CSV table of C-alpha atoms in Angstrom, one decimal:
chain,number,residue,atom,x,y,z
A,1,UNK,CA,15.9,16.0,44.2
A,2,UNK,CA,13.4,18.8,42.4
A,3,UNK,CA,10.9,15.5,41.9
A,4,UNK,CA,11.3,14.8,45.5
A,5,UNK,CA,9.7,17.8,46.7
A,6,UNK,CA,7.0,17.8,44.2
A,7,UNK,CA,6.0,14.4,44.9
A,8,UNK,CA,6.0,15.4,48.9
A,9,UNK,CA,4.0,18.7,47.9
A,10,UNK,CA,1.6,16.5,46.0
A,11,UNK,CA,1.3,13.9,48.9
A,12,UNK,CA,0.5,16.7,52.0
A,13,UNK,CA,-1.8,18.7,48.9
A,14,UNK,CA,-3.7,15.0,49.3
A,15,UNK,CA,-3.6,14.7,52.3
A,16,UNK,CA,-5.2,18.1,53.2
A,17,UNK,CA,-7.6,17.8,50.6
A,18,UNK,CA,-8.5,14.4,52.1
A,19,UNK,CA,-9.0,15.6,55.5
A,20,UNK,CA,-11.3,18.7,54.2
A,21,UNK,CA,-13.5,16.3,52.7
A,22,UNK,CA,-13.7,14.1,55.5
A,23,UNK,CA,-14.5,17.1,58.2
A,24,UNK,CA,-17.2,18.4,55.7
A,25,UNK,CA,-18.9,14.6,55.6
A,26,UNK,CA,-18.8,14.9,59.1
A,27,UNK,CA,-20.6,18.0,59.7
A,28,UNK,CA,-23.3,17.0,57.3
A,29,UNK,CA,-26.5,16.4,59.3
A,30,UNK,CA,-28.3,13.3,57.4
A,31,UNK,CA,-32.0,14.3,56.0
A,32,UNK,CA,-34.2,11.1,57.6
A,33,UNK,CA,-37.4,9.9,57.9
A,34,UNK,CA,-38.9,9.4,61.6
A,35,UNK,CA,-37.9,5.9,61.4
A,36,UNK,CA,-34.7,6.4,60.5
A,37,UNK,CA,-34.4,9.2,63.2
A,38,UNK,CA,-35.3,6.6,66.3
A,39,UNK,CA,-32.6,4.8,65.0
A,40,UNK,CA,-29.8,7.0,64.6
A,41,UNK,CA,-27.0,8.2,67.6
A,42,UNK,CA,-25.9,11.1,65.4
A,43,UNK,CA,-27.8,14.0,65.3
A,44,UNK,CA,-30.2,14.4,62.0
A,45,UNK,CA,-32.9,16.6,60.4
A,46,UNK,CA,-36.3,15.4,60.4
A,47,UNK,CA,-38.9,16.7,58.8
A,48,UNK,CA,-42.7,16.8,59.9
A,49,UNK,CA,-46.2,18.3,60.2
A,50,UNK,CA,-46.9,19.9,63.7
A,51,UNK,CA,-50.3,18.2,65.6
A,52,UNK,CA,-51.3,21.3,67.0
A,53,UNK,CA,-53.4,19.7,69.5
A,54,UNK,CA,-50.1,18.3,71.4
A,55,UNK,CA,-48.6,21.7,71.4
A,56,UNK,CA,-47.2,22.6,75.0
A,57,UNK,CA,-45.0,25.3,76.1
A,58,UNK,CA,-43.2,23.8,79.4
A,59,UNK,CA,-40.8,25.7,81.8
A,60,UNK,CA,-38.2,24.3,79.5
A,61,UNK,CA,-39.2,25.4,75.8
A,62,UNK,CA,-41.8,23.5,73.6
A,63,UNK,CA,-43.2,19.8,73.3
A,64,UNK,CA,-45.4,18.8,70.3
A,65,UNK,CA,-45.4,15.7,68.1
A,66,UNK,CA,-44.9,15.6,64.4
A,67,UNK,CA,-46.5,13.1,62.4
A,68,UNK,CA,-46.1,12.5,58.3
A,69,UNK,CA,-47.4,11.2,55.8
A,70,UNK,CA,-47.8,7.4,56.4
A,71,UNK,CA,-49.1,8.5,59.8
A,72,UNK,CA,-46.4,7.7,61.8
A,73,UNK,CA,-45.6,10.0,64.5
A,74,UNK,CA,-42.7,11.4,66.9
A,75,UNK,CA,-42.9,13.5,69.9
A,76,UNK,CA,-40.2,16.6,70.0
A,77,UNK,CA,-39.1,18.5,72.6
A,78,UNK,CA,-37.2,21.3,72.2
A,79,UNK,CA,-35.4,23.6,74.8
A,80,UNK,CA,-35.4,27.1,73.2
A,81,UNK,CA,-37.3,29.9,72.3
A,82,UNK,CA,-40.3,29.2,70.4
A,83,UNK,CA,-39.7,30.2,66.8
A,84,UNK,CA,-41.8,33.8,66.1
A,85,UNK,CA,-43.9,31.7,63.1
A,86,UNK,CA,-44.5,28.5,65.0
A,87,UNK,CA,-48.0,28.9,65.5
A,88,UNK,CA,-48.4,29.7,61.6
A,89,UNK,CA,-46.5,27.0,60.3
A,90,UNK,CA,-48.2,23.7,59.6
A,91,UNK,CA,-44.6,21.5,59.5
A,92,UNK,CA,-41.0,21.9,60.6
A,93,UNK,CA,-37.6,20.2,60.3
A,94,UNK,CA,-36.9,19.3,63.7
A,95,UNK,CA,-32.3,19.3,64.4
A,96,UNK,CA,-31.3,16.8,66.8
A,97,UNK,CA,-31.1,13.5,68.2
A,98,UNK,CA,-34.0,10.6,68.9
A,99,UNK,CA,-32.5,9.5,73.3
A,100,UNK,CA,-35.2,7.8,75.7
A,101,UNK,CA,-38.0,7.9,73.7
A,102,UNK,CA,-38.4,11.5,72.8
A,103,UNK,CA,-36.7,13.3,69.8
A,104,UNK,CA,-34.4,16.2,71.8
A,105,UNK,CA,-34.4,18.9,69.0
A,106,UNK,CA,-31.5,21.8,69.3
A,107,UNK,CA,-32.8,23.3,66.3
A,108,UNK,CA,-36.1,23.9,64.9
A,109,UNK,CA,-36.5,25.1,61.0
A,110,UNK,CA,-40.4,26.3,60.8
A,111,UNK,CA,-41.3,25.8,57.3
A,112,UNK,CA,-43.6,27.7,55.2
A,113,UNK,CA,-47.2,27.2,55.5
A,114,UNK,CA,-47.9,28.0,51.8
A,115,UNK,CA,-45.9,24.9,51.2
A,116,UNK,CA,-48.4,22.4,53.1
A,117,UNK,CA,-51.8,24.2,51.9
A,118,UNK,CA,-52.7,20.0,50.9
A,119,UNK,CA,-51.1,18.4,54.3
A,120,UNK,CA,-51.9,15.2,54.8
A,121,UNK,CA,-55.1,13.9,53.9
A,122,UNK,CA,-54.8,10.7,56.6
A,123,UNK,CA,-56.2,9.1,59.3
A,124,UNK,CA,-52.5,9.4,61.2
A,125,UNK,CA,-53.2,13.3,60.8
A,126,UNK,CA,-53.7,15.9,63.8
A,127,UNK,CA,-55.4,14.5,66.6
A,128,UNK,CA,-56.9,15.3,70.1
A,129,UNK,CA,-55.5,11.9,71.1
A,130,UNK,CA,-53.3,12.8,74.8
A,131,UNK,CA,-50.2,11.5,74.9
């Protein structure tokens, strides 16, 4: 009966240890690519450079578009408070989810500017181009 017990200690042990793993999968938010960002229904980071010249603050936060480095571009809205480096920063990780056509952000990391001194050198870059 003393192996009985262990066994059934061993078994909800597993089965705890299972269900920890699986919640912290689940709370993971997935690093992707713009692409990979229009296509997802979870929410996901995405990381960018900012077009300053499609910059907008709006009665409900902050609308810009991001673009990288194949050119390719995504237009962000966010409904908070702009972040106090914003207008410093050259890219950002953009939090959230890609719905009717516009990447809804709920969190917006600013990233260093001495990391994107280079940028990208490309024709896909900042533009005055109106949305």
């Amino acid at each position: 009966m003393k192996h009985g017990g262990v066994i059934i200690g061993l078994v909800v042990l597993g089965a705890f240890a299972a269900l920890g793993f699986s919640a912290l999968v689940g709370s993971m938010t997935p690093y992707v690519h713009f692409e990979e960002a229009r296509q997802s229904r979870r929410i996901v980071q995405t990381p960018g450079m900012i077009d300053k010249a499609t910059v907008r603050n709006t009665a409900q936060g902050l609308e810009f578009d991001l673009y990288d480095e194949k050119g390719d571009r995504l237009h962000v809205v966010y409904a908070g408070p702009k972040p106090g480096n914003f207008d410093q920063a050259r890219g950002v990780v953009a939090i959230g989810r890609f719905q009717d056509g516009v990447f809804h952000a709920r969190k917006l990391l600013v990233k260093c500017p001495s990391k994107y001194q280079g940028g990208f050198d490309h024709p896909g870059g900042p533009s005055s181009a109106s949305r």
